[in-house]
PDB file of C-alpha atoms in Angstrom:
ATOM      1  CA  SER A  97       0.000   0.000   0.000  1.00 45.00           C
ATOM      2  CA  GLN A  98       1.182   3.513  -0.733  1.00 48.00           C
ATOM      3  CA  GLN A  99      -0.772   4.931   2.152  1.00 61.00           C
ATOM      4  CA  GLY A 100       1.090   7.356   4.339  1.00 70.00           C
ATOM      5  CA  GLU A 101       1.193   7.085   8.066  1.00 83.00           C
ATOM      6  CA  GLU A 102       1.074   9.969  10.488  1.00 86.00           C
ATOM      7  CA  ASP A 103       2.829  10.015  13.796  1.00 88.00           C
ATOM      8  CA  PRO A 104       1.698  10.463  16.491  1.00 93.00           C
ATOM      9  CA  GLN A 105      -1.876   9.211  16.159  1.00 92.00           C
ATOM     10  CA  ALA A 106      -2.949  11.671  18.839  1.00 95.00           C
ATOM     11  CA  LEU A 107      -1.323  14.748  20.333  1.00 96.00           C
ATOM     12  CA  SER A 108      -2.468  16.900  23.222  1.00 97.00           C
ATOM     13  CA  ILE A 109      -0.760  20.221  23.966  1.00 97.00           C
ATOM     14  CA  GLN A 110      -1.384  23.492  25.755  1.00 97.00           C
ATOM     15  CA  GLU A 111      -2.332  26.650  23.922  1.00 97.00           C
ATOM     16  CA  GLY A 112       0.749  28.568  22.869  1.00 97.00           C
ATOM     17  CA  GLU A 113       2.903  25.471  22.453  1.00 98.00           C
ATOM     18  CA  ASN A 114       4.111  24.172  19.103  1.00 98.00           C
ATOM     19  CA  ALA A 115       2.672  21.016  17.571  1.00 98.00           C
ATOM     20  CA  THR A 116       4.681  18.743  15.305  1.00 97.00           C
ATOM     21  CA  MET A 117       3.190  15.959  13.236  1.00 97.00           C
ATOM     22  CA  ASN A 118       5.081  13.569  11.024  1.00 97.00           C
ATOM     23  CA  CYS A 119       4.142  11.678   7.898  1.00 96.00           C
ATOM     24  CA  SER A 120       5.903   8.790   6.203  1.00 96.00           C
ATOM     25  CA  TYR A 121       5.142   7.367   2.800  1.00 94.00           C
ATOM     26  CA  LYS A 122       6.387   4.523   0.657  1.00 92.00           C
ATOM     27  CA  THR A 123       6.695   5.482  -3.000  1.00 90.00           C
ATOM     28  CA  SER A 124       8.107   8.249  -5.157  1.00 92.00           C
ATOM     29  CA  ILE A 125       5.920  11.355  -5.114  1.00 92.00           C
ATOM     30  CA  ASN A 126       5.242  14.493  -7.144  1.00 92.00           C
ATOM     31  CA  ASN A 127       4.045  16.460  -4.163  1.00 93.00           C
ATOM     32  CA  LEU A 128       2.814  16.073  -0.613  1.00 95.00           C
ATOM     33  CA  GLN A 129      -0.088  17.937   0.906  1.00 96.00           C
ATOM     34  CA  TRP A 130      -1.474  18.517   4.378  1.00 97.00           C
ATOM     35  CA  TYR A 131      -5.159  18.760   5.163  1.00 97.00           C
ATOM     36  CA  ARG A 132      -7.140  19.576   8.261  1.00 98.00           C
ATOM     37  CA  GLN A 133     -10.474  18.091   9.294  1.00 97.00           C
ATOM     38  CA  ASN A 134     -12.676  19.394  12.049  1.00 96.00           C
ATOM     39  CA  SER A 135     -14.859  16.750  13.643  1.00 92.00           C
ATOM     40  CA  GLY A 136     -17.660  15.664  11.325  1.00 90.00           C
ATOM     41  CA  ARG A 137     -16.662  18.036   8.554  1.00 94.00           C
ATOM     42  CA  GLY A 138     -14.952  17.893   5.196  1.00 95.00           C
ATOM     43  CA  LEU A 139     -11.200  18.260   4.789  1.00 96.00           C
ATOM     44  CA  VAL A 140      -9.581  21.620   4.171  1.00 97.00           C
ATOM     45  CA  HIS A 141      -6.366  21.946   2.182  1.00 97.00           C
ATOM     46  CA  LEU A 142      -3.578  23.623   4.165  1.00 98.00           C
ATOM     47  CA  ILE A 143      -0.364  23.482   2.188  1.00 97.00           C
ATOM     48  CA  LEU A 144       1.336  21.713  -0.722  1.00 96.00           C
ATOM     49  CA  ILE A 145       5.045  21.007  -1.013  1.00 96.00           C
ATOM     50  CA  ARG A 146       6.551  19.736  -4.239  1.00 94.00           C
ATOM     51  CA  SER A 147       9.096  16.928  -4.390  1.00 94.00           C
ATOM     52  CA  ASN A 148      11.892  19.369  -5.278  1.00 95.00           C
ATOM     53  CA  GLU A 149      11.150  21.602  -2.273  1.00 97.00           C
ATOM     54  CA  ARG A 150      12.499  21.046   1.220  1.00 98.00           C
ATOM     55  CA  GLU A 151      10.574  23.550   3.293  1.00 98.00           C
ATOM     56  CA  LYS A 152       7.500  25.699   2.952  1.00 97.00           C
ATOM     57  CA  HIS A 153       5.753  28.200   5.189  1.00 97.00           C
ATOM     58  CA  SER A 154       2.209  29.481   5.378  1.00 96.00           C
ATOM     59  CA  GLY A 155       1.319  31.670   8.336  1.00 97.00           C
ATOM     60  CA  ARG A 156       1.874  29.593  11.483  1.00 98.00           C
ATOM     61  CA  LEU A 157       2.432  26.438   9.435  1.00 98.00           C
ATOM     62  CA  ARG A 158       5.821  25.084   8.468  1.00 98.00           C
ATOM     63  CA  VAL A 159       6.178  21.968   6.354  1.00 98.00           C
ATOM     64  CA  THR A 160       9.373  20.095   5.614  1.00 98.00           C
ATOM     65  CA  LEU A 161       9.925  17.309   3.135  1.00 98.00           C
ATOM     66  CA  ASP A 162      12.763  14.784   3.057  1.00 97.00           C
ATOM     67  CA  THR A 163      12.372  12.656  -0.057  1.00 96.00           C
ATOM     68  CA  SER A 164      15.413  10.538   0.819  1.00 96.00           C
ATOM     69  CA  LYS A 165      13.650   9.437   4.005  1.00 96.00           C
ATOM     70  CA  LYS A 166      10.201   9.563   2.430  1.00 96.00           C
ATOM     71  CA  SER A 167       8.945  11.698   5.265  1.00 97.00           C
ATOM     72  CA  SER A 168       7.390  15.072   5.961  1.00 97.00           C
ATOM     73  CA  SER A 169       6.582  17.073   9.046  1.00 98.00           C
ATOM     74  CA  LEU A 170       3.986  19.716   9.796  1.00 98.00           C
ATOM     75  CA  LEU A 171       4.760  22.241  12.491  1.00 98.00           C
ATOM     76  CA  ILE A 172       2.054  24.490  13.888  1.00 98.00           C
ATOM     77  CA  THR A 173       3.568  27.278  15.937  1.00 98.00           C
ATOM     78  CA  ALA A 174       1.887  29.088  18.821  1.00 98.00           C
ATOM     79  CA  SER A 175      -1.087  26.753  18.741  1.00 98.00           C
ATOM     80  CA  ARG A 176      -4.599  27.908  19.555  1.00 97.00           C
ATOM     81  CA  ALA A 177      -7.645  26.037  20.799  1.00 97.00           C
ATOM     82  CA  ALA A 178      -9.133  26.563  17.327  1.00 97.00           C
ATOM     83  CA  ASP A 179      -6.337  24.398  15.878  1.00 98.00           C
ATOM     84  CA  THR A 180      -7.948  21.352  17.499  1.00 98.00           C
ATOM     85  CA  ALA A 181      -8.672  19.018  14.583  1.00 97.00           C
ATOM     86  CA  SER A 182      -7.357  15.982  12.740  1.00 96.00           C
ATOM     87  CA  TYR A 183      -4.497  16.546  10.341  1.00 97.00           C
ATOM     88  CA  PHE A 184      -3.825  14.341   7.332  1.00 96.00           C
ATOM     89  CA  CYS A 185      -0.953  14.147   4.916  1.00 96.00           C
ATOM     90  CA  ALA A 186      -1.709  13.168   1.346  1.00 95.00           C
ATOM     91  CA  THR A 187       0.717  12.152  -1.346  1.00 94.00           C
ATOM     92  CA  ALA A 188       0.455  12.521  -5.086  1.00 90.00           C
ATOM     93  CA  PHE A 189       2.555   9.543  -6.064  1.00 85.00           C
ATOM     94  CA  THR A 190       4.437   9.438  -9.323  1.00 81.00           C
ATOM     95  CA  GLY A 191       2.296   7.927 -12.054  1.00 79.00           C
ATOM     96  CA  GLY A 192      -0.872   8.351 -10.039  1.00 78.00           C
ATOM     97  CA  GLY A 193      -2.304  11.194 -12.071  1.00 78.00           C
ATOM     98  CA  ASN A 194      -4.326  13.525  -9.908  1.00 84.00           C
ATOM     99  CA  LYS A 195      -5.121  10.958  -7.258  1.00 90.00           C
ATOM    100  CA  LEU A 196      -4.028  11.472  -3.672  1.00 93.00           C
ATOM    101  CA  THR A 197      -3.310   8.831  -1.068  1.00 92.00           C
ATOM    102  CA  PHE A 198      -4.246   9.954   2.414  1.00 93.00           C
ATOM    103  CA  GLY A 199      -2.587   8.933   5.622  1.00 91.00           C
ATOM    104  CA  THR A 200      -4.337   7.824   8.764  1.00 90.00           C
ATOM    105  CA  GLY A 201      -4.216  11.228  10.450  1.00 93.00           C
ATOM    106  CA  THR A 202      -3.073  12.841  13.689  1.00 95.00           C
ATOM    107  CA  GLN A 203      -5.719  14.013  16.137  1.00 96.00           C
ATOM    108  CA  LEU A 204      -4.525  17.265  17.684  1.00 97.00           C
ATOM    109  CA  LYS A 205      -6.104  18.651  20.808  1.00 98.00           C
ATOM    110  CA  VAL A 206      -5.072  22.101  21.993  1.00 98.00           C
ATOM    111  CA  GLU A 207      -6.167  22.826  25.537  1.00 96.00           C
ATOM    112  CA  LEU A 208      -6.624  26.213  27.137  1.00 92.00           C
TER     113      LEU A 208
ATOM    114  CA  SER B 152     -15.420  31.302  -6.301  1.00 87.00           C
ATOM    115  CA  GLN B 153     -15.863  27.561  -6.342  1.00 89.00           C
ATOM    116  CA  THR B 154     -18.190  25.696  -4.026  1.00 94.00           C
ATOM    117  CA  ILE B 155     -19.029  22.050  -3.598  1.00 97.00           C
ATOM    118  CA  HIS B 156     -22.286  20.707  -2.251  1.00 96.00           C
ATOM    119  CA  GLN B 157     -23.249  17.324  -0.931  1.00 97.00           C
ATOM    120  CA  TRP B 158     -26.594  16.016   0.151  1.00 95.00           C
ATOM    121  CA  PRO B 159     -28.050  14.713   2.229  1.00 96.00           C
ATOM    122  CA  ALA B 160     -25.951  15.605   5.263  1.00 96.00           C
ATOM    123  CA  THR B 161     -27.070  12.539   7.183  1.00 97.00           C
ATOM    124  CA  LEU B 162     -28.882   9.397   6.151  1.00 97.00           C
ATOM    125  CA  VAL B 163     -30.125   6.336   7.987  1.00 98.00           C
ATOM    126  CA  GLN B 164     -31.046   3.443   5.737  1.00 97.00           C
ATOM    127  CA  PRO B 165     -32.033  -0.197   6.295  1.00 98.00           C
ATOM    128  CA  VAL B 166     -29.904  -3.015   4.984  1.00 98.00           C
ATOM    129  CA  GLY B 167     -30.916  -3.928   1.449  1.00 97.00           C
ATOM    130  CA  SER B 168     -32.275  -0.500   0.552  1.00 98.00           C
ATOM    131  CA  PRO B 169     -30.915   1.573  -2.359  1.00 97.00           C
ATOM    132  CA  LEU B 170     -28.642   4.584  -2.000  1.00 97.00           C
ATOM    133  CA  SER B 171     -28.095   7.773  -3.921  1.00 97.00           C
ATOM    134  CA  LEU B 172     -25.719  10.474  -2.725  1.00 98.00           C
ATOM    135  CA  GLU B 173     -25.260  13.573  -4.808  1.00 97.00           C
ATOM    136  CA  CYS B 174     -22.370  15.978  -5.190  1.00 98.00           C
ATOM    137  CA  THR B 175     -22.315  19.134  -7.276  1.00 98.00           C
ATOM    138  CA  VAL B 176     -19.589  21.671  -7.918  1.00 97.00           C
ATOM    139  CA  GLU B 177     -20.098  25.304  -8.828  1.00 96.00           C
ATOM    140  CA  GLY B 178     -17.743  27.896 -10.200  1.00 94.00           C
ATOM    141  CA  THR B 179     -15.408  25.675 -12.192  1.00 92.00           C
ATOM    142  CA  SER B 180     -15.490  23.640 -15.388  1.00 91.00           C
ATOM    143  CA  ASN B 181     -14.255  20.143 -16.169  1.00 93.00           C
ATOM    144  CA  PRO B 182     -13.121  19.312 -12.646  1.00 94.00           C
ATOM    145  CA  ASN B 183     -11.708  16.007 -11.518  1.00 95.00           C
ATOM    146  CA  LEU B 184     -14.208  14.512  -9.087  1.00 96.00           C
ATOM    147  CA  TYR B 185     -13.671  12.040  -6.273  1.00 97.00           C
ATOM    148  CA  TRP B 186     -15.707   9.954  -3.838  1.00 97.00           C
ATOM    149  CA  TYR B 187     -14.092   8.896  -0.571  1.00 97.00           C
ATOM    150  CA  ARG B 188     -15.282   6.915   2.411  1.00 96.00           C
ATOM    151  CA  GLN B 189     -13.971   7.542   5.898  1.00 94.00           C
ATOM    152  CA  ALA B 190     -14.512   5.037   8.671  1.00 87.00           C
ATOM    153  CA  ALA B 191     -14.730   6.412  12.197  1.00 80.00           C
ATOM    154  CA  GLY B 192     -11.345   7.724  13.356  1.00 76.00           C
ATOM    155  CA  ARG B 193      -9.638   6.603  10.178  1.00 80.00           C
ATOM    156  CA  GLY B 194      -8.145   8.001   7.011  1.00 87.00           C
ATOM    157  CA  LEU B 195      -9.838   8.375   3.658  1.00 93.00           C
ATOM    158  CA  GLN B 196     -10.357   5.525   1.221  1.00 93.00           C
ATOM    159  CA  LEU B 197     -10.716   6.567  -2.412  1.00 94.00           C
ATOM    160  CA  LEU B 198     -13.747   4.873  -3.922  1.00 96.00           C
ATOM    161  CA  PHE B 199     -14.133   6.466  -7.358  1.00 96.00           C
ATOM    162  CA  TYR B 200     -12.598   9.250  -9.355  1.00 94.00           C
ATOM    163  CA  SER B 201     -13.633  10.861 -12.615  1.00 95.00           C
ATOM    164  CA  ILE B 202     -11.760  13.001 -15.109  1.00 93.00           C
ATOM    165  CA  GLY B 203     -14.814  13.733 -17.260  1.00 92.00           C
ATOM    166  CA  ILE B 204     -18.413  12.905 -18.052  1.00 93.00           C
ATOM    167  CA  ASP B 205     -18.914   9.135 -18.110  1.00 88.00           C
ATOM    168  CA  GLN B 206     -15.196   8.639 -17.354  1.00 93.00           C
ATOM    169  CA  ILE B 207     -15.101   6.960 -13.973  1.00 94.00           C
ATOM    170  CA  SER B 208     -12.510   4.733 -12.375  1.00 93.00           C
ATOM    171  CA  SER B 209     -13.271   2.436  -9.482  1.00 92.00           C
ATOM    172  CA  GLU B 210     -10.521   2.050  -6.951  1.00 89.00           C
ATOM    173  CA  VAL B 211     -11.809  -0.847  -4.867  1.00 83.00           C
ATOM    174  CA  PRO B 212     -14.292  -3.637  -5.564  1.00 73.00           C
ATOM    175  CA  GLN B 213     -17.405  -2.952  -3.564  1.00 82.00           C
ATOM    176  CA  ASN B 214     -21.130  -2.683  -3.367  1.00 89.00           C
ATOM    177  CA  LEU B 215     -21.171   0.862  -4.729  1.00 95.00           C
ATOM    178  CA  SER B 216     -21.185   2.529  -8.132  1.00 96.00           C
ATOM    179  CA  ALA B 217     -20.687   6.072  -9.342  1.00 97.00           C
ATOM    180  CA  SER B 218     -21.994   8.100 -12.237  1.00 96.00           C
ATOM    181  CA  ARG B 219     -21.250  11.513 -13.684  1.00 97.00           C
ATOM    182  CA  PRO B 220     -24.217  12.531 -15.797  1.00 95.00           C
ATOM    183  CA  GLN B 221     -23.118  16.167 -16.052  1.00 95.00           C
ATOM    184  CA  ASP B 222     -19.747  17.896 -15.916  1.00 96.00           C
ATOM    185  CA  ARG B 223     -20.156  19.093 -12.340  1.00 96.00           C
ATOM    186  CA  GLN B 224     -22.389  16.380 -10.908  1.00 97.00           C
ATOM    187  CA  PHE B 225     -21.151  13.192  -9.304  1.00 98.00           C
ATOM    188  CA  ILE B 226     -23.483  10.559  -7.877  1.00 97.00           C
ATOM    189  CA  LEU B 227     -22.696   7.637  -5.608  1.00 97.00           C
ATOM    190  CA  SER B 228     -25.187   4.780  -5.679  1.00 97.00           C
ATOM    191  CA  SER B 229     -25.956   1.342  -4.416  1.00 96.00           C
ATOM    192  CA  LYS B 230     -28.741  -1.044  -5.318  1.00 96.00           C
ATOM    193  CA  LYS B 231     -28.666  -2.841  -1.948  1.00 96.00           C
ATOM    194  CA  LEU B 232     -26.885  -1.425   1.059  1.00 96.00           C
ATOM    195  CA  LEU B 233     -24.817  -3.575   3.390  1.00 96.00           C
ATOM    196  CA  LEU B 234     -24.022  -2.898   7.037  1.00 95.00           C
ATOM    197  CA  SER B 235     -20.409  -2.375   6.026  1.00 93.00           C
ATOM    198  CA  ASP B 236     -21.421   0.560   3.800  1.00 94.00           C
ATOM    199  CA  SER B 237     -21.899   2.721   6.891  1.00 94.00           C
ATOM    200  CA  GLY B 238     -19.449   5.594   7.081  1.00 95.00           C
ATOM    201  CA  PHE B 239     -18.738   9.198   6.256  1.00 97.00           C
ATOM    202  CA  TYR B 240     -18.777   9.847   2.512  1.00 97.00           C
ATOM    203  CA  LEU B 241     -16.852  12.757   1.124  1.00 98.00           C
ATOM    204  CA  CYS B 242     -16.905  14.225  -2.352  1.00 98.00           C
ATOM    205  CA  ALA B 243     -14.012  16.329  -3.588  1.00 97.00           C
ATOM    206  CA  TRP B 244     -12.901  18.127  -6.721  1.00 96.00           C
ATOM    207  CA  SER B 245      -9.578  19.235  -8.149  1.00 95.00           C
ATOM    208  CA  ALA B 246      -8.667  21.303 -11.156  1.00 91.00           C
ATOM    209  CA  GLN B 247      -7.393  19.729 -14.345  1.00 83.00           C
ATOM    210  CA  ILE B 248      -4.104  21.567 -14.154  1.00 77.00           C
ATOM    211  CA  THR B 249      -0.844  19.678 -14.157  1.00 68.00           C
ATOM    212  CA  GLY B 250       0.986  20.078 -10.888  1.00 68.00           C
ATOM    213  CA  ARG B 251      -1.948  21.639  -9.044  1.00 73.00           C
ATOM    214  CA  ASN B 252      -3.889  18.734  -7.642  1.00 88.00           C
ATOM    215  CA  GLU B 253      -5.103  20.172  -4.355  1.00 94.00           C
ATOM    216  CA  GLN B 254      -8.493  18.751  -3.568  1.00 96.00           C
ATOM    217  CA  PHE B 255     -11.469  20.676  -2.230  1.00 96.00           C
ATOM    218  CA  PHE B 256     -13.943  18.757  -0.165  1.00 97.00           C
ATOM    219  CA  GLY B 257     -17.650  18.920   0.392  1.00 97.00           C
ATOM    220  CA  PRO B 258     -19.195  18.804   3.873  1.00 97.00           C
ATOM    221  CA  GLY B 259     -19.775  15.048   3.717  1.00 97.00           C
ATOM    222  CA  THR B 260     -22.695  12.674   4.195  1.00 97.00           C
ATOM    223  CA  ARG B 261     -22.936  10.537   7.324  1.00 96.00           C
ATOM    224  CA  LEU B 262     -24.523   7.212   6.291  1.00 97.00           C
ATOM    225  CA  THR B 263     -25.742   4.717   8.862  1.00 97.00           C
ATOM    226  CA  VAL B 264     -27.000   1.377   7.629  1.00 96.00           C
ATOM    227  CA  LEU B 265     -29.110  -0.503  10.153  1.00 96.00           C
TER     228      LEU B 265
END
């Protein structure tokens, strides 16, 4: 299976702390994306990093990609209670067209 | 701007009954369309994807089928529901632009088969 895996499965932190989530995948990719899902809702696209990029920023989000290790990390700085959600990585694997393969997700809980 | 709609939001159906879930996209033309299923606390499983009208690929053998009668309409169906069809069904679209395959999701349909 080409499905990615997120680590940890669940993460609980205090507001203001940073949250780091990791994603590993198995095959060659064109790009890797991170999505957020609030409970019972659809997914929202956060950020895309291409296979030739190593780091990307968007607001309080920082994504890194290491294609040699087939891994990526998502860092959320200065977390807020509103960041509580599940976070998924998704890979566009080489030869897969426009399809994405989603990981199993990290449940983040930010407590006041 | 583009929007994606799904209905119904929730559905409770008996085993053996038919199913029809609808997804429509506004504000874009010729999108790629996707149906996913998400089991409780799990990741997304791609069920079907479509690159155009009547062009649909099935990703996993199952009790479901999909149709795309219009460019921006995607329908998920079943003739006879099974208990294992319960789950959260998500429709998504992406643009037909090479290198830009971000997907945009609808609000989902929660299906419970009893």
